[in-house]
Tab-separated table of C-alpha atoms in Angstrom:
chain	number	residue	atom	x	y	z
A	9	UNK	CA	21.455	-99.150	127.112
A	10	UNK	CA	21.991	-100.342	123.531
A	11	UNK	CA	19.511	-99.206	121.007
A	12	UNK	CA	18.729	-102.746	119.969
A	13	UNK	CA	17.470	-103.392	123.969
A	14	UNK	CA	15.712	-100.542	124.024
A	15	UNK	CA	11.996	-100.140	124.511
A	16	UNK	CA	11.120	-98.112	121.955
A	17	UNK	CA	12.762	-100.848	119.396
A	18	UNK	CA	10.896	-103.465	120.868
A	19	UNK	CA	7.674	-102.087	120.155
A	20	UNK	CA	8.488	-101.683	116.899
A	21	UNK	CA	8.981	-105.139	116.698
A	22	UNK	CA	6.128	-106.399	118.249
A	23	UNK	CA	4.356	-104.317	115.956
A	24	UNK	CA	6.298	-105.482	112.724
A	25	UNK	CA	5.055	-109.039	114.212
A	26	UNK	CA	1.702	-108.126	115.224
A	27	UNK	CA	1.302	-107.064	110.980
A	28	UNK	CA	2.571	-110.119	109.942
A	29	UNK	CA	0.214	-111.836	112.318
A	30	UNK	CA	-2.575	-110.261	111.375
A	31	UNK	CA	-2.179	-110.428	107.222
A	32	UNK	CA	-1.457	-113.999	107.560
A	33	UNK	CA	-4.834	-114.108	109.235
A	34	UNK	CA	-6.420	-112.358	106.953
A	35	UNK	CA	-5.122	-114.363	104.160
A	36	UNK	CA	-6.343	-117.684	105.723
A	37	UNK	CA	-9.906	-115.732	106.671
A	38	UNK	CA	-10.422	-115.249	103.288
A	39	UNK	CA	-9.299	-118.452	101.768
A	40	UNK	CA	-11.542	-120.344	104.241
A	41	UNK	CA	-14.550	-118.239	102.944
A	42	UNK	CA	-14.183	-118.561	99.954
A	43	UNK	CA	-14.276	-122.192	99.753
A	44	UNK	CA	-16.598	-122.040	102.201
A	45	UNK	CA	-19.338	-119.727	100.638
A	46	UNK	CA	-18.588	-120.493	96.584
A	47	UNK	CA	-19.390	-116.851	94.338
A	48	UNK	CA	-21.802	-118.435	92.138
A	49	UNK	CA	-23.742	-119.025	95.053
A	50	UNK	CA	-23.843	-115.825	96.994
A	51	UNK	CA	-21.267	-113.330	94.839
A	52	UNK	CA	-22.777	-110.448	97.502
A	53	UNK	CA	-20.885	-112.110	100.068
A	54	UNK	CA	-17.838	-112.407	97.832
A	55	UNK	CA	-18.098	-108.902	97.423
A	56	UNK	CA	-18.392	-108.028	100.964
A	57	UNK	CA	-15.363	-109.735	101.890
A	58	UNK	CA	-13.299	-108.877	99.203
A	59	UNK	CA	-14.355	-105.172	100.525
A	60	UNK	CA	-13.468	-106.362	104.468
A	61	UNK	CA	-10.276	-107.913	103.346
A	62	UNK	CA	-8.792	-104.948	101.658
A	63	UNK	CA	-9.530	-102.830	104.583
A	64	UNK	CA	-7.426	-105.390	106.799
A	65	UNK	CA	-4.892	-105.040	104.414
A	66	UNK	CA	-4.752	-101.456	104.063
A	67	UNK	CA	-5.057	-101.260	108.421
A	68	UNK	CA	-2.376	-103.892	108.200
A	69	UNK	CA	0.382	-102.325	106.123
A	70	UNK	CA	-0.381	-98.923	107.684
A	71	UNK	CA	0.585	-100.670	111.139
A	72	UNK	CA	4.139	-101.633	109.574
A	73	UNK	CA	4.654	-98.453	108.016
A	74	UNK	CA	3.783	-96.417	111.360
A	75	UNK	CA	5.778	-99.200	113.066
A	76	UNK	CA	8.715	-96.995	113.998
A	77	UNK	CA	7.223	-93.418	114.187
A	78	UNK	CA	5.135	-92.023	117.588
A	79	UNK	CA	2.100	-92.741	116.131
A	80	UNK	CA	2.476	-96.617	116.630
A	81	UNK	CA	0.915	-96.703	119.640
A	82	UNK	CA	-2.769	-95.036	118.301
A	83	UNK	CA	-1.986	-97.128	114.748
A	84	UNK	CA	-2.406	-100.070	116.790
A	85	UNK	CA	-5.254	-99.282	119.071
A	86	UNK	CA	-6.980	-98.361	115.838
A	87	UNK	CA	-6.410	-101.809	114.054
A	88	UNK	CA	-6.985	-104.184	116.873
A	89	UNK	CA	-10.341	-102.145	117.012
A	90	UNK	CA	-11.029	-102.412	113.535
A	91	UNK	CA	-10.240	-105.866	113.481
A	92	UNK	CA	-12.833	-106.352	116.211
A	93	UNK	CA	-15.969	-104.721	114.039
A	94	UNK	CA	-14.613	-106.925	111.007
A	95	UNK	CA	-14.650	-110.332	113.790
A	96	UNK	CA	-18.692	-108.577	114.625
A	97	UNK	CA	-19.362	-108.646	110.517
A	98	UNK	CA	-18.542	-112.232	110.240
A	99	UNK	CA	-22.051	-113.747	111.542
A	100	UNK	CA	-24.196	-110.923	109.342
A	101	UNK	CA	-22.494	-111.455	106.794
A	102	UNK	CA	-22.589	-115.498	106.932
A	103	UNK	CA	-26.347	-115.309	107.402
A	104	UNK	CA	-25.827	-117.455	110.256
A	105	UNK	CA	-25.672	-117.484	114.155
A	106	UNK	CA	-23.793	-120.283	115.910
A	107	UNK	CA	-21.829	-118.396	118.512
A	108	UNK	CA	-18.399	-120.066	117.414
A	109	UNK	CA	-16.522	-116.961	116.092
A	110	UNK	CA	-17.264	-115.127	119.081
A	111	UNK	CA	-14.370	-116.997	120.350
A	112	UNK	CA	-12.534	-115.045	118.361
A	113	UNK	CA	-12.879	-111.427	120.331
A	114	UNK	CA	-11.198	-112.967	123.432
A	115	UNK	CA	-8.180	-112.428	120.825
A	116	UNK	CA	-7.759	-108.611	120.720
A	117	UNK	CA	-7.130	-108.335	124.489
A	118	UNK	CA	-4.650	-110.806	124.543
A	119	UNK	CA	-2.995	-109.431	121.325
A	120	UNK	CA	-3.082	-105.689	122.680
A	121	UNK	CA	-1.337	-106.873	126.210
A	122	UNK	CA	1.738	-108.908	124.149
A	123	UNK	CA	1.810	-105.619	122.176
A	124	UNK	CA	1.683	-102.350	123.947
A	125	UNK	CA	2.332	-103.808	127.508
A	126	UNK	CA	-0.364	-101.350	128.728
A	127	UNK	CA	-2.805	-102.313	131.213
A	128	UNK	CA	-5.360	-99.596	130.801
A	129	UNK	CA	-4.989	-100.242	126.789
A	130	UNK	CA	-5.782	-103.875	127.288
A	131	UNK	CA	-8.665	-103.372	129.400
A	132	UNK	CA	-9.969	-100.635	126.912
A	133	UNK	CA	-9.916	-102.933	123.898
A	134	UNK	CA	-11.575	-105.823	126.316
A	135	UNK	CA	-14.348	-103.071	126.964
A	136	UNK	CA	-14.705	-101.941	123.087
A	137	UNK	CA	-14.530	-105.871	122.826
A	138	UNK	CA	-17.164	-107.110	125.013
A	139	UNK	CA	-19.153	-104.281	124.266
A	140	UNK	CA	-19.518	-104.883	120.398
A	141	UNK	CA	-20.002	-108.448	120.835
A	142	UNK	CA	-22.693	-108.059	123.124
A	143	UNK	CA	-24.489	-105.225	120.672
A	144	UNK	CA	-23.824	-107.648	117.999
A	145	UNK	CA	-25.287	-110.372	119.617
A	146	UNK	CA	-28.082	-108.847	120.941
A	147	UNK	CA	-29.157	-107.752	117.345
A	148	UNK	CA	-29.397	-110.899	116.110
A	149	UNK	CA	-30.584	-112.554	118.580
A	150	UNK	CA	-33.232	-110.232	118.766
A	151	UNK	CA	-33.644	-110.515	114.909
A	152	UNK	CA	-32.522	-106.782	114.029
A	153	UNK	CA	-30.099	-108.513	112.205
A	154	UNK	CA	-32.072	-111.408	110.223
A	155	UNK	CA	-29.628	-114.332	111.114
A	156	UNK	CA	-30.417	-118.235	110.693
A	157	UNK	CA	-30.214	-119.734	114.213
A	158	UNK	CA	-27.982	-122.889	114.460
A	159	UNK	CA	-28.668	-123.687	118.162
A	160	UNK	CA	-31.708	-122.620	120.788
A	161	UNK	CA	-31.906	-119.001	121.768
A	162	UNK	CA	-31.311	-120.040	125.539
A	163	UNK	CA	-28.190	-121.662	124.326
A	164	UNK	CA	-26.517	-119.075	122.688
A	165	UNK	CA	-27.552	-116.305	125.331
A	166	UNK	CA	-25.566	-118.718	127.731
A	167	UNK	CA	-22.672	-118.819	125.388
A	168	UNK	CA	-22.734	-114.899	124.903
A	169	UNK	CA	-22.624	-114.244	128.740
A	170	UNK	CA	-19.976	-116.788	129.046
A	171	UNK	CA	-17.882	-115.247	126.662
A	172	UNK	CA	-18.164	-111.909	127.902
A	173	UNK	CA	-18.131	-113.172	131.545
A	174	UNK	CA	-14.458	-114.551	130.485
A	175	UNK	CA	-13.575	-112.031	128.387
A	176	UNK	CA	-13.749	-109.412	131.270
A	177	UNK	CA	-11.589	-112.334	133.446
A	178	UNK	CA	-8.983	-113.043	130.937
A	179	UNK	CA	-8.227	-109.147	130.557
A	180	UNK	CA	-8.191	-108.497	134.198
A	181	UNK	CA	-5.796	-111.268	134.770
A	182	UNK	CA	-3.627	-110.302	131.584
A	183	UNK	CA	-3.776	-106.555	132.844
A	184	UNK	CA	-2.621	-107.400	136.200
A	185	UNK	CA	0.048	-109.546	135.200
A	186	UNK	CA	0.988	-106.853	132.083
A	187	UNK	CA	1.506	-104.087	135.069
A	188	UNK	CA	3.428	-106.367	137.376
A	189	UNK	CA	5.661	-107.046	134.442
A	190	UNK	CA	6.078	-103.605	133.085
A	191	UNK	CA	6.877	-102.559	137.100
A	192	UNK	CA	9.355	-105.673	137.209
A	193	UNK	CA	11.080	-103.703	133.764
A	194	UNK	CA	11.441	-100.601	135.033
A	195	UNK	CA	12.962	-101.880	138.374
A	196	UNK	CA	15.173	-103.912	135.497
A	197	UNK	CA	15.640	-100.685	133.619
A	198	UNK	CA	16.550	-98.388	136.447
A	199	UNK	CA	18.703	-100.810	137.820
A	200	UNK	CA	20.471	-101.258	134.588
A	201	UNK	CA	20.754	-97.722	134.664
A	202	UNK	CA	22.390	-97.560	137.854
A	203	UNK	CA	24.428	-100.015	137.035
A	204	UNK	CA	26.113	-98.118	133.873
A	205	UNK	CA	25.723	-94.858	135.993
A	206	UNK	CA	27.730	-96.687	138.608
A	207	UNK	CA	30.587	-98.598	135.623
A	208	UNK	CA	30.787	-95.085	134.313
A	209	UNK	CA	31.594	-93.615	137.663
A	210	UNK	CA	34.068	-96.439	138.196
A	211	UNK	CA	35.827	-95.947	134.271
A	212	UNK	CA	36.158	-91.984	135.824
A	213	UNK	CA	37.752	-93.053	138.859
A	214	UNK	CA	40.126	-95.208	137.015
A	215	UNK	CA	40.877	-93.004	134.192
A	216	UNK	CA	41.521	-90.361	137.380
A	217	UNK	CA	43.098	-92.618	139.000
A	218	UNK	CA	45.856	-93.817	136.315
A	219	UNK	CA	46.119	-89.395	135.628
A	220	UNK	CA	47.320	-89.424	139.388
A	221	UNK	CA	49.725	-92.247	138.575
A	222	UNK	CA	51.238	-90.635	135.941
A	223	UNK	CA	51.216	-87.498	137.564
A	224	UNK	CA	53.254	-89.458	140.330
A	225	UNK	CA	55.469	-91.143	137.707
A	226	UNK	CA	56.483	-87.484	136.067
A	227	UNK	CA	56.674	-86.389	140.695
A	228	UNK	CA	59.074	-89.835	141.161
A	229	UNK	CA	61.344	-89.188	137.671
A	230	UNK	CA	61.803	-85.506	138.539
A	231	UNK	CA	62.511	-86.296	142.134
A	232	UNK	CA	65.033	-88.615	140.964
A	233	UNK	CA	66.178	-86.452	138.711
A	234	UNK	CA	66.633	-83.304	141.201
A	235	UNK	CA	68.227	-86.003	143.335
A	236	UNK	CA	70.688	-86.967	141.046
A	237	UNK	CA	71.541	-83.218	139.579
A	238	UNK	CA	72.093	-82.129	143.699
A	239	UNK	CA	74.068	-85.818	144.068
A	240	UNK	CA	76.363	-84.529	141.417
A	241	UNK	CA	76.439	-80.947	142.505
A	242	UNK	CA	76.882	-81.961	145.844
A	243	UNK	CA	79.694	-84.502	144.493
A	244	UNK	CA	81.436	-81.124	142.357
A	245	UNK	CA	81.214	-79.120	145.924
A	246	UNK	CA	82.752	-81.947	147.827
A	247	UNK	CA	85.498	-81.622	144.872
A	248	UNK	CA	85.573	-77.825	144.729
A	249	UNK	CA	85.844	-77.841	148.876
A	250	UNK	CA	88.690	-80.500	148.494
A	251	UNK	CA	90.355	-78.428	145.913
A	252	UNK	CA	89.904	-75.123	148.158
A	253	UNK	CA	91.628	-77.537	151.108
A	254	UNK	CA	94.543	-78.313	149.040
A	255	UNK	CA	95.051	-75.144	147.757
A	256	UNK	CA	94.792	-72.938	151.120
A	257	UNK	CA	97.371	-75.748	152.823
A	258	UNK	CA	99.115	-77.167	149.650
A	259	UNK	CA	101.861	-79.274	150.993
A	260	UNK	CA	104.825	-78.584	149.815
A	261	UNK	CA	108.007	-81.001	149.968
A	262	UNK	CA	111.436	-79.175	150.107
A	263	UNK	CA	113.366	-81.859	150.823
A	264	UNK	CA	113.028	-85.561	151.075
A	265	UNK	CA	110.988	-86.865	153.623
A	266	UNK	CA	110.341	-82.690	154.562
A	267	UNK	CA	107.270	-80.910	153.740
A	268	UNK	CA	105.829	-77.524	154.460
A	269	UNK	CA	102.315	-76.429	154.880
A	270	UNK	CA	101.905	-72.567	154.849
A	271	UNK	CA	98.331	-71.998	156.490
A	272	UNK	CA	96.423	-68.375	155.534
A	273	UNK	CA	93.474	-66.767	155.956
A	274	UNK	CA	90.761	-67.640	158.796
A	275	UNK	CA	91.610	-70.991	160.467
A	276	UNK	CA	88.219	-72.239	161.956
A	277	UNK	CA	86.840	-75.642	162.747
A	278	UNK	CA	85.710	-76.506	159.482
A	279	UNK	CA	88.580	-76.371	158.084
A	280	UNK	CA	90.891	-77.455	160.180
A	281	UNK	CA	88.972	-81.023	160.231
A	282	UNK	CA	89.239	-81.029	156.141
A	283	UNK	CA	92.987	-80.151	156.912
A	284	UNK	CA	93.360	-82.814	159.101
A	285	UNK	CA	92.155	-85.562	156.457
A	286	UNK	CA	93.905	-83.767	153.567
A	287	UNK	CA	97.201	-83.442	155.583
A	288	UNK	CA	97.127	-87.631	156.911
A	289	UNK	CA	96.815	-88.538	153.390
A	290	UNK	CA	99.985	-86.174	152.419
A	291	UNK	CA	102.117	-87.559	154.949
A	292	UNK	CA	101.023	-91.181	153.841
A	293	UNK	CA	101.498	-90.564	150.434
A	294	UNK	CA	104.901	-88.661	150.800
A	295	UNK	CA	106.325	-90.780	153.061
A	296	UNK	CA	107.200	-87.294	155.527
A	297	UNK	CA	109.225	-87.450	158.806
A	298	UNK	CA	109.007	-83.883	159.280
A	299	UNK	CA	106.538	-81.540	158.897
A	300	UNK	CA	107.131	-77.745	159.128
A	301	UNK	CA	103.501	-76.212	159.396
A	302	UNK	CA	103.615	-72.271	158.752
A	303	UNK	CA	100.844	-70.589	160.746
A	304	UNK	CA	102.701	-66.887	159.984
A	305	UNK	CA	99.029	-66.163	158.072
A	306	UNK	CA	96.244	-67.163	159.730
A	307	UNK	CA	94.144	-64.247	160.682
A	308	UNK	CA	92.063	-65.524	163.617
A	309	UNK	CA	91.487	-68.923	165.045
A	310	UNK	CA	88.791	-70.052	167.486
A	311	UNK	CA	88.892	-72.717	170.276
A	312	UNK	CA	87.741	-75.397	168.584
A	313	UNK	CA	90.052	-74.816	165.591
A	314	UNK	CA	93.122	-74.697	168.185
A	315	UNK	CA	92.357	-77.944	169.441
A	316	UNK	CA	92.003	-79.346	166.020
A	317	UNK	CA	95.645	-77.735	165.278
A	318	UNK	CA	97.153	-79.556	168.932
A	319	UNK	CA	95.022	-82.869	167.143
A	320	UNK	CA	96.936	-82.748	163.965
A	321	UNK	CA	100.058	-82.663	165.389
A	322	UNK	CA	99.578	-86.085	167.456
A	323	UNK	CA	98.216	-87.810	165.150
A	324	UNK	CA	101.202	-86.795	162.587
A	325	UNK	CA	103.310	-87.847	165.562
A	326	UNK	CA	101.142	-91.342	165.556
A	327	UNK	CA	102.284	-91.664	161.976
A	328	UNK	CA	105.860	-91.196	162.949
A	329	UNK	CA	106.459	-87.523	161.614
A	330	UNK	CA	107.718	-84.798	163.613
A	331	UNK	CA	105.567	-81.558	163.811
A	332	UNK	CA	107.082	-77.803	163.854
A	333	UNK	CA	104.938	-74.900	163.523
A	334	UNK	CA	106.875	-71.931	163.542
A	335	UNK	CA	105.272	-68.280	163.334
A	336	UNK	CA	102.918	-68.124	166.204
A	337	UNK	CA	102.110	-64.829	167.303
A	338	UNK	CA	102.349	-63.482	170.871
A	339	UNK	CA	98.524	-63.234	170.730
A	340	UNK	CA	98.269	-66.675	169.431
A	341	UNK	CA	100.595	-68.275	172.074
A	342	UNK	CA	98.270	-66.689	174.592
A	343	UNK	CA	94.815	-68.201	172.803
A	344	UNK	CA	96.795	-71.185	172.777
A	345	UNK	CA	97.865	-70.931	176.966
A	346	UNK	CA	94.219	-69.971	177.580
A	347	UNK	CA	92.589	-72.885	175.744
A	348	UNK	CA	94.789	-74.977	178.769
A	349	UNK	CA	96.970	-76.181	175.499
A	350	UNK	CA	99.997	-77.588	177.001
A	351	UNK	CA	102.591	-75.638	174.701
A	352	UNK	CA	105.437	-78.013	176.476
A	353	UNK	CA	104.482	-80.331	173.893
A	354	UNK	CA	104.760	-78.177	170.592
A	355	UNK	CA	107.990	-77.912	168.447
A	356	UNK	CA	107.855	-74.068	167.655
A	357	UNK	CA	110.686	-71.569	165.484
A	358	UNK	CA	109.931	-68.404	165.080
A	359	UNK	CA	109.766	-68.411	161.259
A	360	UNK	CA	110.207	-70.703	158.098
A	361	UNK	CA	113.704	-69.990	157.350
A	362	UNK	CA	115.046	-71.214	161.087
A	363	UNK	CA	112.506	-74.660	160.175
A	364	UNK	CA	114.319	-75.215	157.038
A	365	UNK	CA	117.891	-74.935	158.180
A	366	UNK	CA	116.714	-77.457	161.134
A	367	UNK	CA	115.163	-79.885	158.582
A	368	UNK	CA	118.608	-79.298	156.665
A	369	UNK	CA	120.833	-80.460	159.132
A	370	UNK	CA	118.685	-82.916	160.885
A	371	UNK	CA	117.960	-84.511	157.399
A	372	UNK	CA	121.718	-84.079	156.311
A	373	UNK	CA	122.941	-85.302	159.713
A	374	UNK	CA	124.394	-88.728	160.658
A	375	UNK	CA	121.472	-89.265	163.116
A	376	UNK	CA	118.149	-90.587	161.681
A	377	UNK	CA	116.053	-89.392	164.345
A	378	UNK	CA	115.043	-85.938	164.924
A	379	UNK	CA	116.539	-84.203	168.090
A	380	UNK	CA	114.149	-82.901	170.241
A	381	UNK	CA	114.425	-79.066	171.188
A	382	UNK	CA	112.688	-77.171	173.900
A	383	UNK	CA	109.650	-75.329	172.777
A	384	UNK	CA	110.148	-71.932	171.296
A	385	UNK	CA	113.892	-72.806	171.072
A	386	UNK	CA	115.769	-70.496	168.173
């Protein structure tokens, strides 16, 4: 709640209001009487109200001073109280009873409900209200206080019970009304409360919400980021392992249209199936017709590379190349005979030197096509 909304700075303007209200009264209270009661006809009177006007105006600017500190509240109870024993002088002091200004103490209930919005204040000033106008009164009329009658003594008894009869009414009313009101503002208040409790809960939950989206912008980037950096290292393994193909089964041309592909090491399914796609794209590229694959240094092979090795060579034949593998161990004749391998179909030479005088002469020879030999033949 801004500090120009707030309660406290509304009673301080009320009260800076409630001043002006009252000197402005005073001002005209005093101008009246003194065309009203001329000093060279009574200068006591003049003197009297001179007297009662400066002590307005001294209760008056001591309510605007006060206005803002925590004494406002008693400040004000004490003027709107003074100002009723100055409305009680006015009669005495006129020399005269009429019963018109009595009007004027229904005014200090009124004035203390627009100001304090306090019920049991308003009824308190009614009660210091009714009470000195009817002590007042009752002086006069009894002729404690020597007053000149202006109507019958009936008459203004009436009037006196009247006005205190409507007095007590009016501040009843105005007090019930002043605590339904002040009940209706702090409803307003605490719901206005509530409601900034409740905006300030909601600027938390955004301001935590847009951390959590930036903590899941700086999550997304560095996902993408690890993503990328394993893209590219999985790219530089997929080059390393193509590398590592070519290199442990380089193909070699020795001739034209003849190649040889010495094989070492551990020949396993894995590799055999990067073989297979390395060694297609050879025999594309080189435009081969006869392939002399050297198995003289494989160290073990399993089942599944075997078949892989028996795959290669018909698809090589599919591509119109002829296949001999020469250097095939005893033991790896038998894995192959075990696997249920039908050898029949393999061009073998027992080793690289017997390939390369058959690629010699079937190259060098009249006949394009490549004679067919049993397997194992020398």
């Amino acid at each position: 709640m801004s500090a120009s909304h707030s309660p406290a700075f509304d009673l301080v303007r009320r009260t800076r209001l409630l001043a002006a209200f009252f000197l402005a009264i005073e001002i005209i209270a005093f101008v009246a009487g003194f065309f009203a009661y001329p000093a060279d006809q009574n200068p006591q009177q003049l003197y009297w109200a001179s007297g009662i006007l400066a002590l307005a105006l001294i209760a008056t600017a001591a309510l605007y001073v006060l206005a803002p500190t925590r004494y406002v509240q008693p400040c004000i109870f004490a003027v709107i109280v003074t100002i009723t024993f100055l409305i009680a002088a006015i009669d005495p002091l006129s020399g005269t009873l009429g019963g018109g200004t009595w009007v004027l103490f229904q005014i200090c209930p009124c004035v203390t409900a627009l100001v304090l919005r306090n019920p049991i204040a308003t009824i308190s000033i009614a009660v210091v209200s009714a009470a000195t106008l009817g002590v007042t009164a009752a002086l006069q009329l009894s002729g404690s206080i020597p007053v000149t009658l202006v109507a019958t003594r009936s008459a203004l008894t009436f009037n006196l019970g009247l006005q205190i009869g409507v007095m007590i009414v009016l501040s009843v009313v105005i007090a019930v009304l002043t605590l339904q009101e002040r009940r209706s503002l702090e409803q307003a208040t605490q719901a206005r409360v509530a409601s900034e409790q409740s905006l300030q809960q909601l600027n938390q939950l955004l301001a935590h919400q847009q951390q959590l989206n930036e903590a899941m912008a700086a999550n997304v980037a560095e996902l993408q980021r690890r993503e990328a950096q394993l893209a590219s290292e999985q790219a530089s393994k997929q080059a390393m392992r193509a590398d590592m193909v070519r290199q442990a089964a380089p193909v070699v041309p020795i001739l034209p249209q003849v190649v040889v592909i010495p094989l070492v090491g551990i020949f396993d399914d894995q590799r055999a199936g990067a073989m297979h796609r390395h060694l297609l794209s050879e025999i594309e590229r080189q435009r081969a017709r006869l392939i002399v694959m050297d198995v003289t240094g494989i160290e073990t092979m399993d089942m599944l590379a075997g078949k892989a090795l028996i795959n290669m060579v018909q698809a090589c034949s599919l591509l119109g190349a002829h296949v001999i593998i020469v250097g095939i161990a005893p033991e790896g004749a038998q894995f192959l005979v075990s696997l249920g391998i039908d050898t029949t179909k393999l061009h073998t030479m027992a080793n690289l030197q017997s390939a390369v005088r058959y690629a010699m002469a079937t190259v060098g020879g009249a006949s394009a096509g490549v004679r067919s030999t049993q397997p194992g033949g020398r």
